[in-house]
Amino acid sequence: MAAQDNSSTDGVGPGRPGARLSRRIFLAGSTGLAGSIVAAQAAADSLADVPPRAPGADLGAHSERSKYVRIDRIPEAGPGMRNVDPDNAINAKTPHQQLFGTITPTDLHYERSHAGVPDIDPAQHRLLIHGMVDKPLVLNVDDLKAMPSVSRVVFIECTGNGWENWRKADPDLTVQHTHGLISTNEWTGVSLRFLVDLVGKQRGSNWMLAEGGDGAGVDRSIPLTEEILDEAFVAYGQNGEPLRPAHGFPMRLIMPGFEGNLHIKWLRRLKFGDQPWMTRWETARYTQLLPSGKARQFQLRMETNSVITSPSGTMKIRPGYNRVSGFAWSGHGSIARVEISTDGAKSWKVAQLNHPVLPKAQTRFQIDWVWDGKPTRIVSRSTDDKGNTQPDRSHFIAQNGTNALFHYSAQQTWSIDEAGRVSNVLA
Amino acid sequence: MSSPSKLVAGLALAVSMGAPALAYDFGRPATPDEVKLWDIDVRPDGKGLPEGSGTVAEGKHLFEDNCAACHGENGQGGIKDRLVGGQGTLMSDKPVKTVGSYWPYATTLFDYIQRAMPYPSPGSLSADETYALTAYLLNLNGIVAADGKLDEASLPKVKMPNRDGFVPDEAFDPARLFRRN
C-alpha cells in the first residue's frame, strides 16, 4: 500500500492516555516520508499497544475531522507558484492523494476565485434576469428554494487543471499539484430551463451572459443549446447544505461538463441576448494559444480525462501486491472504460469501475497489480460513452502545442524507480 | 365523456393560462430604472457603452494614480498582469499575452476596467475616466495616437492587432451554432 509525506498516520505517540512510548514509535514519528508507512504498523504493533477504551469527548454542534488527519488544499498563484501567501493565491487545489470514492469533501473542493471570496448576506443578494425576455425578474434565494429543485452530482474542473505539465514535469509534484483543480460535489438548485420559461426568453435569444457578484464581476457568455438548457441549473445547495462562500454563496450557476469558469459563483445577473459578449474571460483569458499563433476560443467543454491517485507522485511502494486506483471523468458524458498500463504504455488492462458511474462526475477505478520491483511507468487512459478516448501526451501536444496553458488532458504518467519512489514524468 | 383530443386541448389550455400567473409567483418584476444600475456589459458592436469620452493624456494620470502600483509604470513590470507589448510573440516559446498583443476587442478592455478595476474598488471609475484609461492603454500599445480621445462612437471602431487571432471551437462557433433556420 502506498503512503506519502502528509498522510494521517503520524501523530500517534507520547501524550495520549494509555499510549506507551516505545523506541519503535519514537523512531517512526521522527522520520519523514518513508517513516509514515512504518508508523502505521509500529504504532500498534501488538494489540497490547492499542490504548484501552474510555469515554470520549462531548458531542458538539459540528463534527470535526480527526486531529490525526492532516488534509489540506494547496493555495497556488500560478503554475509552479505554490503555498503562497493567501494574499497572492488565485486557486486552491484538492488533495486527491488523500481522498476516497468520488465525492470531494466540501471544505476540500478546489477553488478558483478572481477577486477573493465576497461576504454576501443572502437577505441582500438579488438575481436579476433580463435582456431579451418578456418578463424581467428579480429573484432572491428564497424564491429559488420555493421552485421545483434538481440535485445532481457533477465534477467542476478549472481549465487550468493539469497546467503544471505543459512543458516539463517537475518530479516532486503530487497528484494534488498536477490534478488538484477538479472536484465532484452534489449540487441542488433550479433548472435553467425553468427560469428561462419563467421570464419568457424571446426568439433569437440564443446566448446568456452570467455574471457574478464578486469584485471582478466575472462574466461569461453561454450558448443556450438544448443540452445546456436541459442540464444547467442555478444552485443554492452543495452536498446537502447551503453553498460555502468560496463556492458561490448564496447562489451559483452549475454547467455540468463545462469549463469551471462558466459555473459563475455569487451569481447576480443572467442577461439574454443574440450574440456572445466577448468578455475578458472568454477572449483574453480562457482561450488556448495554438502553435499557429492563433488561439482556440469557446472551447467550453471539458475533455475525457483520468489520473491515477495511488500510487502517485512522491509516494513510495513496495514490491508485491499494490492496488492501483484513481478517477476518470468526461465533460461529454459517462466514463465507459478505463485502462491501466504498468509497463509504460506498452500493454493495457481494463480497470474495474466502482459504482456509481455518473455522467459528468468523477468515476473511481481500481486494478490489482503485482510489482516485480523493477523500475517502470504507470499510466491510465479513459474512454467515455460517446467514444472519446483520452490522448497520450505526444498526440495531445502534436495537436495543441505547449502554449495553450488551459485544457490539458493528456494521459498522466507516474515513474517508479527501483526503490519504489513514485514521481511525475511527462510520458 | 371527453375524447383524447379534447383532453389534450384542455391540458394545453391549462398550461398556457397557467404560465403568466405562475411567473410572478416567484420574485418580482425588474423595473427599468434598477436594471440600468446593473446593466453594465459592453459588446463588441458598442451596445452597452455609456455616454462619455476620455483622452490619452487624462488616462496617463489616472493610470499612475490607480493602476501602476500593480501593473507597473507604462503597464509593464508590475506584480500583476502585463498590459503592454508582446506583439509578435504569440508563435514563440514565450508568448506574451497583453492588451496589445492578444485582446481581440477594445470594447472588452472598457468593459473589464469598468467592472473589475481598480482591484480594491471596482466600479469606482466614471465613464469618462474609463474611456481615458482605455485610450491610454491602447496608446501604450501603439493603437491610439498620443493626442487621441475615445468615446462611445469611436471605441467600437478601434481595430485591435490580434482581432483575427482566434479560431472558434467547432462545437460552439458563434457564427454557426444557432444557424439552423
Coordinates of C-alpha atoms in Angstrom, one line a residue:
Chain A
M1 CA 0.0 0.0 0.0
A2 CA 1.3 3.4 -0.8
A3 CA 1.9 6.2 1.6
Q4 CA 3.1 9.7 1.2
D5 CA 4.5 12.5 3.3
N6 CA 1.4 14.2 4.8
S7 CA -0.7 11.1 5.4
S8 CA -2.7 10.7 8.5
T9 CA -0.7 8.2 10.3
D10 CA 1.9 10.1 12.2
G11 CA 0.8 12.0 15.3
V12 CA 0.4 8.8 17.3
G13 CA 2.8 8.9 20.2
P14 CA 3.5 10.2 23.6
G15 CA 0.9 12.2 25.5
R16 CA -2.1 10.1 24.6
P17 CA -3.7 8.4 27.6
G18 CA -2.6 4.8 27.7
A19 CA -0.1 5.1 24.9
R20 CA 3.3 3.6 25.7
L21 CA 6.2 5.3 24.2
S22 CA 8.2 2.5 22.6
R23 CA 11.5 3.1 20.8
R24 CA 9.8 2.0 17.7
I25 CA 7.1 4.6 17.8
F26 CA 9.7 7.3 18.5
L27 CA 11.7 6.3 15.5
A28 CA 8.7 6.2 13.3
G29 CA 7.5 9.5 14.5
S30 CA 10.8 11.2 13.9
T31 CA 11.3 10.1 10.3
G32 CA 9.8 11.8 7.3
L33 CA 8.4 10.4 4.1
A34 CA 9.4 6.8 4.4
G35 CA 8.6 6.7 8.1
S36 CA 4.9 7.1 7.6
I37 CA 4.5 3.6 6.3
V38 CA 6.4 2.2 9.2
A39 CA 4.5 4.4 11.7
A40 CA 1.2 2.9 10.6
Q41 CA 2.3 -0.5 11.7
A42 CA 4.6 0.3 14.6
A43 CA 2.1 2.4 16.4
A44 CA 0.0 -0.7 17.3
D45 CA 2.4 -3.5 16.6
S46 CA 0.8 -5.6 19.2
L47 CA -2.8 -5.4 20.4
A48 CA -1.3 -4.7 23.8
D49 CA -0.2 -1.4 22.4
V50 CA -3.7 -0.3 21.5
P51 CA -5.0 2.2 24.1
P52 CA -7.8 1.0 26.3
R53 CA -11.3 2.2 25.6
A54 CA -12.6 5.3 27.5
P55 CA -15.4 7.7 27.5
G56 CA -14.9 10.2 24.7
A57 CA -15.3 13.9 24.1
D58 CA -18.7 15.7 24.4
L59 CA -20.9 15.8 21.4
G60 CA -20.8 19.2 19.6
A61 CA -22.8 21.2 17.1
H62 CA -20.4 20.1 14.4
S63 CA -18.3 17.0 14.0
E64 CA -14.7 17.9 13.2
R65 CA -12.1 16.0 11.3
S66 CA -9.9 13.7 13.4
K67 CA -6.9 15.5 14.8
Y68 CA -4.8 12.7 13.4
V69 CA -5.9 13.6 9.9
R70 CA -4.0 16.3 8.2
I71 CA -5.6 17.1 4.9
D72 CA -5.4 20.5 3.2
R73 CA -5.8 22.3 0.0
I74 CA -2.7 23.9 -1.5
P75 CA -3.1 27.6 -2.4
E76 CA -1.3 28.5 -5.6
A77 CA -0.6 31.7 -7.5
G78 CA 0.1 30.1 -10.9
P79 CA 1.9 27.1 -12.4
G80 CA 4.7 26.3 -10.0
M81 CA 3.9 29.1 -7.6
R82 CA 2.7 27.1 -4.6
N83 CA 1.9 27.6 -0.9
V84 CA 1.9 31.3 -1.5
D85 CA 0.6 34.0 0.9
P86 CA -3.2 33.9 0.9
D87 CA -3.0 37.4 -0.5
N88 CA -1.5 36.1 -3.7
A89 CA -3.3 32.9 -4.2
I90 CA -5.6 32.6 -7.1
N91 CA -6.7 29.0 -6.5
A92 CA -6.5 26.2 -4.0
K93 CA -6.0 22.6 -5.0
T94 CA -7.8 19.4 -3.8
P95 CA -5.7 16.7 -2.1
H96 CA -6.8 13.8 -4.3
Q97 CA -4.0 11.6 -3.0
Q98 CA -5.8 11.5 0.4
L99 CA -9.4 11.1 -0.8
F100 CA -11.5 8.1 -1.5
G101 CA -14.5 7.5 -3.6
T102 CA -15.8 10.2 -5.8
I103 CA -17.4 13.0 -3.7
T104 CA -14.9 15.7 -2.6
P105 CA -15.4 16.9 1.0
T106 CA -17.0 20.3 0.8
D107 CA -14.1 22.2 2.5
L108 CA -11.6 20.5 0.2
H109 CA -13.4 21.3 -3.1
Y110 CA -10.9 23.1 -5.3
E111 CA -11.4 26.8 -5.6
R112 CA -10.6 29.4 -8.2
S113 CA -11.6 32.9 -7.2
H114 CA -10.8 36.0 -9.3
A115 CA -11.2 38.7 -6.6
G116 CA -11.3 36.9 -3.3
V117 CA -14.4 35.4 -1.6
P118 CA -17.1 38.1 -1.1
D119 CA -19.0 38.3 2.1
I120 CA -22.6 38.2 0.9
D121 CA -25.7 38.4 3.2
P122 CA -28.3 36.3 1.4
A123 CA -31.1 38.7 2.6
Q124 CA -29.4 41.4 0.5
H125 CA -28.5 39.3 -2.5
R126 CA -30.6 39.5 -5.7
L127 CA -30.5 37.7 -9.0
L128 CA -31.6 39.9 -12.0
I129 CA -32.8 38.1 -15.1
H130 CA -33.3 40.4 -18.0
G131 CA -32.3 41.2 -21.6
M132 CA -34.2 39.6 -24.5
V133 CA -37.0 38.3 -22.2
D134 CA -40.7 39.1 -21.9
K135 CA -40.8 39.4 -18.1
P136 CA -37.5 40.6 -16.5
L137 CA -37.5 39.4 -12.9
V138 CA -35.6 40.0 -9.6
L139 CA -35.3 36.8 -7.5
N140 CA -33.8 36.2 -4.1
V141 CA -32.5 32.9 -2.7
D142 CA -35.9 32.1 -1.0
D143 CA -37.6 32.4 -4.4
L144 CA -35.2 29.8 -5.8
K145 CA -35.8 27.5 -2.8
A146 CA -39.5 27.7 -3.4
M147 CA -39.2 26.5 -7.0
P148 CA -39.0 22.8 -8.2
S149 CA -35.5 21.6 -7.4
V150 CA -32.9 19.4 -9.1
S151 CA -30.0 17.7 -7.5
R152 CA -27.0 16.3 -9.4
V153 CA -23.5 15.0 -8.7
V154 CA -21.1 16.7 -11.1
F155 CA -17.5 17.5 -11.4
I156 CA -16.3 21.0 -11.8
E157 CA -12.9 21.4 -13.4
C158 CA -10.8 24.5 -13.8
T159 CA -9.5 24.8 -17.3
G160 CA -6.1 25.2 -15.6
N161 CA -6.2 21.7 -14.3
G162 CA -3.0 19.9 -15.4
W163 CA -1.2 23.1 -16.4
E164 CA 1.9 22.1 -14.4
N165 CA 2.8 19.6 -17.1
W166 CA 2.5 21.5 -20.4
R167 CA 6.3 21.9 -20.9
K168 CA 8.1 19.8 -18.3
A169 CA 7.3 17.5 -15.4
D170 CA 8.7 18.5 -12.0
P171 CA 9.4 15.2 -10.4
D172 CA 8.5 16.4 -6.9
L173 CA 4.8 17.1 -7.7
T174 CA 1.9 15.2 -6.1
V175 CA -1.4 14.5 -7.9
Q176 CA -2.7 17.4 -5.9
H177 CA -0.3 19.7 -7.8
T178 CA -0.9 18.1 -11.2
H179 CA -4.7 17.5 -11.0
G180 CA -6.0 19.4 -7.9
L181 CA -8.3 21.7 -9.9
I182 CA -11.1 19.2 -10.3
S183 CA -13.7 18.2 -7.6
T184 CA -17.1 16.5 -7.5
N185 CA -20.0 17.5 -5.3
E186 CA -23.7 17.1 -5.2
W187 CA -25.4 20.4 -6.1
T188 CA -29.0 21.4 -5.7
G189 CA -30.9 24.2 -7.4
V190 CA -33.3 25.3 -10.1
S191 CA -33.2 24.1 -13.7
L192 CA -32.1 26.8 -16.1
R193 CA -35.0 25.8 -18.4
F194 CA -37.4 26.5 -15.6
L195 CA -36.0 30.0 -15.2
V196 CA -35.9 30.6 -18.9
D197 CA -39.6 29.7 -19.2
L198 CA -40.4 31.9 -16.2
V199 CA -39.0 35.0 -17.8
G200 CA -40.1 34.1 -21.3
K201 CA -36.9 34.1 -23.4
Q202 CA -37.5 35.7 -26.8
R203 CA -36.9 34.1 -30.1
G204 CA -33.4 34.6 -31.3
S205 CA -32.1 35.0 -27.8
N206 CA -29.6 32.2 -28.0
W207 CA -26.9 33.4 -25.7
M208 CA -26.9 34.2 -22.0
L209 CA -24.5 36.3 -20.0
A210 CA -24.0 35.0 -16.5
E211 CA -22.3 37.5 -14.1
G212 CA -21.0 37.1 -10.6
G213 CA -21.3 39.4 -7.6
D214 CA -17.6 39.2 -6.8
G215 CA -15.3 42.2 -7.1
A216 CA -14.2 41.1 -10.5
G217 CA -17.8 40.7 -11.7
V218 CA -16.7 37.6 -13.5
D219 CA -19.0 37.1 -16.6
R220 CA -19.2 34.6 -19.4
S221 CA -21.4 34.2 -22.5
I222 CA -23.2 30.9 -22.5
P223 CA -24.7 29.4 -25.7
L224 CA -28.2 28.2 -24.9
T225 CA -28.0 24.8 -26.6
E226 CA -30.7 22.2 -25.8
E227 CA -28.1 20.3 -23.7
I228 CA -27.3 23.3 -21.6
L229 CA -30.9 24.3 -21.2
D230 CA -31.6 20.8 -20.0
E231 CA -28.7 20.3 -17.7
A232 CA -27.6 23.7 -16.3
F233 CA -29.0 24.9 -13.1
V234 CA -28.8 27.7 -10.5
A235 CA -27.6 26.0 -7.3
Y236 CA -28.1 27.1 -3.7
G237 CA -27.2 23.7 -2.2
Q238 CA -23.8 21.9 -2.0
N239 CA -23.5 18.4 -0.5
G240 CA -26.8 19.0 1.2
E241 CA -26.1 22.3 2.8
P242 CA -26.2 25.9 1.6
L243 CA -23.2 26.7 -0.7
R244 CA -20.0 27.6 1.0
P245 CA -18.9 31.2 0.4
A246 CA -15.8 30.1 -1.5
H247 CA -18.2 28.2 -3.9
G248 CA -20.7 31.0 -4.6
F249 CA -22.9 31.5 -1.6
P250 CA -25.8 32.2 -1.8
M251 CA -26.3 31.1 -5.5
R252 CA -24.1 30.0 -8.4
L253 CA -24.5 28.5 -11.9
I254 CA -23.8 24.8 -12.4
M255 CA -22.8 23.8 -16.0
P256 CA -22.3 20.1 -16.0
G257 CA -19.3 19.1 -18.1
F258 CA -18.2 22.6 -19.0
E259 CA -15.3 24.8 -18.0
G260 CA -15.2 25.7 -14.3
N261 CA -15.2 29.4 -15.2
L262 CA -18.7 29.0 -16.6
H263 CA -20.1 27.9 -13.3
I264 CA -20.4 31.5 -12.3
K265 CA -20.2 31.9 -8.5
W266 CA -22.2 34.5 -6.4
L267 CA -24.5 34.7 -9.4
R268 CA -26.3 38.0 -9.6
R269 CA -27.3 38.5 -13.2
L270 CA -28.5 36.5 -16.2
K271 CA -28.9 38.5 -19.3
F272 CA -30.3 37.1 -22.6
G273 CA -29.0 38.3 -26.0
D274 CA -28.4 37.2 -29.6
Q275 CA -24.6 37.0 -29.6
P276 CA -21.7 36.5 -27.2
W277 CA -20.4 39.5 -25.3
M278 CA -16.7 38.7 -25.7
T279 CA -15.9 39.2 -22.1
R280 CA -12.3 39.4 -20.8
W281 CA -12.6 35.8 -19.6
E282 CA -13.7 34.3 -23.0
T283 CA -11.2 36.3 -25.0
A284 CA -8.0 37.4 -23.1
R285 CA -8.1 34.6 -20.5
Y286 CA -9.6 31.2 -21.2
T287 CA -8.6 30.8 -24.8
Q288 CA -5.9 28.4 -25.9
L289 CA -2.9 29.6 -27.9
L290 CA -2.0 27.1 -30.6
P291 CA 1.3 26.6 -32.4
S292 CA 0.0 28.6 -35.3
G293 CA -0.2 31.7 -33.1
K294 CA -4.0 31.6 -33.3
A295 CA -6.0 30.9 -30.2
R296 CA -8.9 28.5 -29.8
Q297 CA -11.9 30.2 -28.4
F298 CA -15.2 28.9 -26.9
Q299 CA -13.6 25.5 -26.1
L300 CA -16.3 25.2 -23.5
R301 CA -16.5 21.5 -22.8
M302 CA -14.0 19.7 -20.5
E303 CA -12.3 16.7 -22.0
T304 CA -12.2 13.0 -21.4
N305 CA -9.6 12.5 -18.7
S306 CA -8.2 10.3 -15.9
V307 CA -5.4 10.2 -13.4
I308 CA -4.0 7.5 -11.1
T309 CA -4.1 8.8 -7.5
S310 CA -2.5 5.8 -5.8
P311 CA 0.3 5.3 -6.2
S312 CA 1.1 8.8 -7.4
G313 CA 3.8 11.5 -7.2
T314 CA 6.1 11.4 -4.0
M315 CA 4.5 8.1 -2.7
K316 CA 6.6 5.0 -2.1
I317 CA 5.6 1.5 -2.9
R318 CA 6.9 -2.0 -2.0
P319 CA 7.3 -4.9 -4.4
G320 CA 4.4 -7.3 -4.4
Y321 CA 0.7 -6.5 -4.3
N322 CA -0.3 -2.9 -5.0
R323 CA -3.7 -1.6 -5.8
V324 CA -3.7 1.0 -8.5
S325 CA -6.6 3.4 -8.1
G326 CA -7.7 6.8 -9.5
F327 CA -10.5 8.6 -11.1
A328 CA -11.8 9.4 -14.5
W329 CA -14.2 12.0 -15.9
S330 CA -15.6 13.4 -19.1
G331 CA -17.5 16.6 -20.0
H332 CA -19.1 14.5 -22.8
G333 CA -20.9 12.0 -20.6
S334 CA -20.2 8.9 -18.6
I335 CA -16.9 7.0 -18.3
A336 CA -17.3 3.8 -20.2
R337 CA -13.8 2.3 -19.7
V338 CA -10.5 3.0 -18.0
E339 CA -7.4 1.1 -19.0
I340 CA -4.2 0.9 -17.0
S341 CA -0.7 0.3 -18.2
T342 CA 2.0 -0.7 -15.7
D343 CA 4.7 -1.1 -18.3
G344 CA 5.0 2.4 -19.7
A345 CA 2.0 2.2 -22.1
K346 CA 3.2 -1.0 -23.9
S347 CA 0.3 -3.1 -22.7
W348 CA -3.0 -2.2 -21.2
K349 CA -5.6 -3.8 -18.8
V350 CA -9.1 -2.8 -18.3
A351 CA -9.7 -1.5 -14.7
Q352 CA -12.7 -2.1 -12.6
L353 CA -15.1 0.9 -12.3
N354 CA -16.6 1.5 -8.9
H355 CA -20.3 2.4 -8.7
P356 CA -21.8 4.8 -9.1
V357 CA -20.7 5.7 -12.6
L358 CA -22.4 9.0 -13.2
P359 CA -22.4 11.3 -16.3
K360 CA -20.1 14.3 -15.9
A361 CA -18.9 13.2 -12.5
Q362 CA -15.7 11.7 -11.2
T363 CA -15.7 7.9 -11.6
R364 CA -13.4 5.8 -9.3
F365 CA -11.4 3.0 -10.9
Q366 CA -9.0 0.4 -9.5
I367 CA -7.0 -2.6 -10.6
D368 CA -4.8 -5.2 -8.8
W369 CA -1.1 -5.1 -9.6
V370 CA 1.9 -7.1 -8.5
W371 CA 5.1 -5.0 -8.8
D372 CA 8.2 -7.0 -9.5
G373 CA 10.5 -4.4 -8.1
K374 CA 11.9 -3.2 -11.4
P375 CA 11.7 0.4 -12.5
T376 CA 8.6 1.1 -14.6
R377 CA 6.0 3.6 -15.5
I378 CA 2.2 3.5 -14.8
V379 CA -0.4 5.4 -16.7
S380 CA -4.2 5.5 -17.1
R381 CA -6.4 6.3 -20.1
S382 CA -10.2 6.7 -20.1
T383 CA -12.9 6.4 -22.8
D384 CA -16.3 7.9 -22.4
D385 CA -19.7 6.7 -23.6
K386 CA -19.5 8.9 -26.7
G387 CA -16.4 7.1 -27.8
N388 CA -13.8 9.8 -26.9
T389 CA -10.5 8.3 -25.6
Q390 CA -8.0 10.3 -23.6
P391 CA -5.0 11.0 -25.8
D392 CA -1.4 10.2 -24.9
R393 CA 0.9 13.1 -24.5
S394 CA 2.7 13.0 -27.9
H395 CA -0.6 13.1 -29.8
F396 CA -2.0 15.7 -27.4
I397 CA 1.0 18.0 -27.8
A398 CA 1.1 17.5 -31.6
Q399 CA -2.5 18.8 -31.7
N400 CA -2.3 21.6 -29.1
G401 CA 1.4 22.6 -28.8
T402 CA 2.8 23.7 -25.5
N403 CA 1.4 27.3 -25.2
A404 CA -2.3 26.6 -24.7
L405 CA -2.0 26.8 -20.8
F406 CA -5.6 25.6 -20.4
H407 CA -7.5 22.3 -21.2
Y408 CA -4.5 20.0 -20.6
S409 CA -6.0 16.5 -20.8
A410 CA -3.1 14.2 -21.8
Q411 CA -2.5 10.8 -20.1
Q412 CA -0.7 11.2 -16.8
T413 CA 2.3 9.0 -16.3
W414 CA 4.0 8.2 -13.0
S415 CA 7.5 6.8 -12.9
I416 CA 8.6 4.2 -10.3
D417 CA 12.2 3.7 -9.6
E418 CA 14.0 0.7 -8.1
A419 CA 13.4 1.9 -4.6
G420 CA 9.7 2.2 -5.2
R421 CA 9.7 6.0 -5.3
V422 CA 6.9 7.4 -7.5
S423 CA 7.4 10.6 -9.4
N424 CA 5.8 12.8 -12.0
V425 CA 7.1 12.4 -15.6
L426 CA 5.8 13.6 -19.0
A427 CA 5.3 10.1 -20.5
Chain B
M1 CA -67.2 11.8 -22.0
S2 CA -64.3 13.6 -23.5
S3 CA -62.3 12.3 -26.4
P4 CA -58.4 12.1 -26.2
S5 CA -58.1 15.1 -28.4
K6 CA -60.3 17.2 -26.2
L7 CA -58.3 16.1 -23.2
V8 CA -55.0 17.2 -24.9
A9 CA -56.6 20.6 -25.9
G10 CA -57.8 21.1 -22.4
L11 CA -54.4 20.4 -21.0
A12 CA -52.7 22.8 -23.4
L13 CA -55.2 25.5 -22.4
A14 CA -54.5 25.0 -18.7
V15 CA -50.8 25.3 -19.3
S16 CA -51.0 28.4 -21.5
M17 CA -53.3 30.1 -19.0
G18 CA -51.3 29.0 -16.0
A19 CA -47.9 30.3 -17.3
P20 CA -48.4 34.0 -16.9
A21 CA -49.9 33.8 -13.5
L22 CA -47.1 31.5 -12.4
A23 CA -44.4 33.8 -13.4
Y24 CA -44.8 36.4 -10.7
D25 CA -45.4 33.9 -8.0
F26 CA -41.6 33.9 -7.8
G27 CA -39.7 37.1 -7.3
R28 CA -40.9 40.4 -8.7
P29 CA -40.8 42.3 -11.9
A30 CA -37.5 44.2 -12.5
T31 CA -38.1 47.9 -13.1
P32 CA -36.2 49.6 -16.0
D33 CA -34.5 52.0 -13.6
E34 CA -33.0 49.4 -11.4
V35 CA -32.0 47.3 -14.5
K36 CA -29.9 50.3 -15.7
L37 CA -27.9 50.3 -12.4
W38 CA -26.7 46.8 -13.1
D39 CA -26.7 46.5 -16.9
I40 CA -23.0 47.3 -17.3
D41 CA -21.9 44.8 -20.0
V42 CA -20.5 46.1 -23.3
R43 CA -20.5 44.2 -26.6
P44 CA -18.0 44.4 -29.5
D45 CA -20.6 46.3 -31.5
G46 CA -20.6 49.0 -28.8
K47 CA -24.0 48.1 -27.4
G48 CA -23.9 48.9 -23.7
L49 CA -21.3 51.6 -23.9
P50 CA -22.2 54.7 -21.7
E51 CA -22.0 58.3 -23.0
G52 CA -18.7 59.9 -22.3
S53 CA -15.2 60.4 -23.5
G54 CA -11.6 60.5 -22.3
T55 CA -8.2 61.3 -23.7
V56 CA -4.8 59.5 -23.6
A57 CA -3.4 62.4 -21.5
E58 CA -6.1 62.1 -18.9
G59 CA -5.7 58.3 -18.9
K60 CA -2.0 58.6 -18.2
H61 CA -2.6 60.5 -14.9
L62 CA -5.4 58.1 -13.9
F63 CA -3.1 55.1 -14.6
E64 CA -0.4 56.5 -12.4
D65 CA -2.8 57.0 -9.6
N66 CA -4.9 53.9 -9.8
C67 CA -3.1 51.2 -11.8
A68 CA 0.7 51.5 -11.9
A69 CA 1.2 50.0 -8.4
C70 CA 0.1 46.6 -9.7
H71 CA 0.6 46.8 -13.4
G72 CA 3.9 48.7 -13.4
E73 CA 4.9 52.0 -15.0
N74 CA 3.6 52.1 -18.5
G75 CA 1.8 48.8 -18.0
Q76 CA 4.9 46.6 -17.8
G77 CA 7.0 45.1 -15.0
G78 CA 4.3 45.1 -12.3
I79 CA 3.3 42.3 -9.9
K80 CA 0.0 41.7 -11.8
D81 CA -0.9 41.2 -15.5
R82 CA 1.4 42.9 -18.1
L83 CA -0.8 45.1 -20.2
V84 CA 1.6 46.4 -22.9
G85 CA 3.9 44.9 -25.5
G86 CA 4.3 41.3 -26.7
Q87 CA 3.2 41.9 -30.2
G88 CA 4.8 39.3 -32.5
T89 CA 5.5 36.8 -29.7
L90 CA 2.4 34.5 -29.9
M91 CA 4.1 31.9 -32.0
S92 CA 7.2 31.8 -29.9
D93 CA 8.1 29.6 -26.9
K94 CA 7.4 32.5 -24.6
P95 CA 4.3 34.2 -25.8
V96 CA 3.5 37.5 -24.1
K97 CA -0.3 38.0 -24.0
T98 CA -1.2 41.6 -23.4
V99 CA -3.9 44.0 -24.4
G100 CA -1.8 45.0 -27.4
S101 CA -0.7 41.5 -28.4
Y102 CA -3.7 39.4 -27.6
W103 CA -7.0 41.1 -26.8
P104 CA -9.3 41.0 -29.9
Y105 CA -11.7 43.8 -28.9
A106 CA -11.2 47.2 -27.5
T107 CA -14.7 47.1 -26.0
T108 CA -13.6 44.2 -23.8
L109 CA -11.0 46.4 -22.3
F110 CA -13.5 49.1 -21.4
D111 CA -15.9 46.5 -20.0
Y112 CA -13.3 44.9 -17.9
I113 CA -11.9 48.2 -16.4
Q114 CA -15.5 49.3 -15.7
R115 CA -16.5 46.1 -14.0
A116 CA -13.3 44.9 -12.3
M117 CA -10.8 47.7 -11.8
P118 CA -9.2 49.1 -9.9
Y119 CA -8.9 45.9 -7.9
P120 CA -9.6 47.4 -4.4
S121 CA -12.6 49.5 -5.6
P122 CA -14.2 48.0 -8.7
G123 CA -16.9 50.2 -10.3
S124 CA -15.5 53.4 -8.8
L125 CA -14.3 55.0 -12.1
S126 CA -16.6 57.3 -14.1
A127 CA -17.4 56.6 -17.7
D128 CA -15.1 59.4 -18.8
E129 CA -12.3 58.0 -16.6
T130 CA -12.8 54.5 -18.1
Y131 CA -12.7 55.9 -21.7
A132 CA -9.5 57.8 -20.7
L133 CA -7.8 54.7 -19.2
T134 CA -8.8 52.6 -22.2
A135 CA -7.3 55.3 -24.6
Y136 CA -4.1 55.4 -22.6
L137 CA -3.6 51.7 -22.6
L138 CA -4.3 51.5 -26.3
N139 CA -1.8 54.3 -26.8
L140 CA 0.9 52.5 -24.9
N141 CA 0.3 49.6 -27.3
G142 CA 0.6 51.8 -30.4
I143 CA -3.1 51.5 -31.3
V144 CA -4.3 55.0 -30.4
A145 CA -2.4 58.2 -31.1
A146 CA -0.8 60.2 -28.2
D147 CA -3.3 63.0 -28.7
G148 CA -6.1 60.5 -29.1
K149 CA -9.5 60.5 -27.5
L150 CA -12.2 57.8 -27.2
D151 CA -15.9 57.9 -26.8
E152 CA -18.9 55.6 -27.3
A153 CA -18.8 56.1 -31.1
S154 CA -15.1 55.7 -31.7
L155 CA -14.3 52.9 -29.3
P156 CA -16.1 50.1 -31.2
K157 CA -14.3 51.1 -34.4
V158 CA -10.8 50.5 -32.9
K159 CA -9.3 47.6 -34.7
M160 CA -7.1 45.5 -32.3
P161 CA -3.9 44.0 -33.7
N162 CA -5.0 40.4 -32.8
R163 CA -8.6 40.8 -33.9
D164 CA -8.3 37.9 -36.3
G165 CA -6.2 35.8 -33.9
F166 CA -8.9 33.5 -32.7
V167 CA -10.5 30.3 -34.1
P168 CA -13.7 29.1 -32.5
D169 CA -14.1 25.6 -31.2
E170 CA -16.2 23.9 -33.9
A171 CA -18.8 22.7 -31.4
F172 CA -19.5 26.2 -30.1
D173 CA -18.7 28.5 -33.1
P174 CA -21.0 31.6 -32.6
A175 CA -21.2 32.1 -36.3
R176 CA -22.7 28.6 -36.9
L177 CA -24.2 27.4 -33.6
F178 CA -27.8 28.5 -34.0
R179 CA -28.0 29.0 -37.7
R180 CA -30.4 26.2 -38.5
N181 CA -33.4 28.2 -39.9

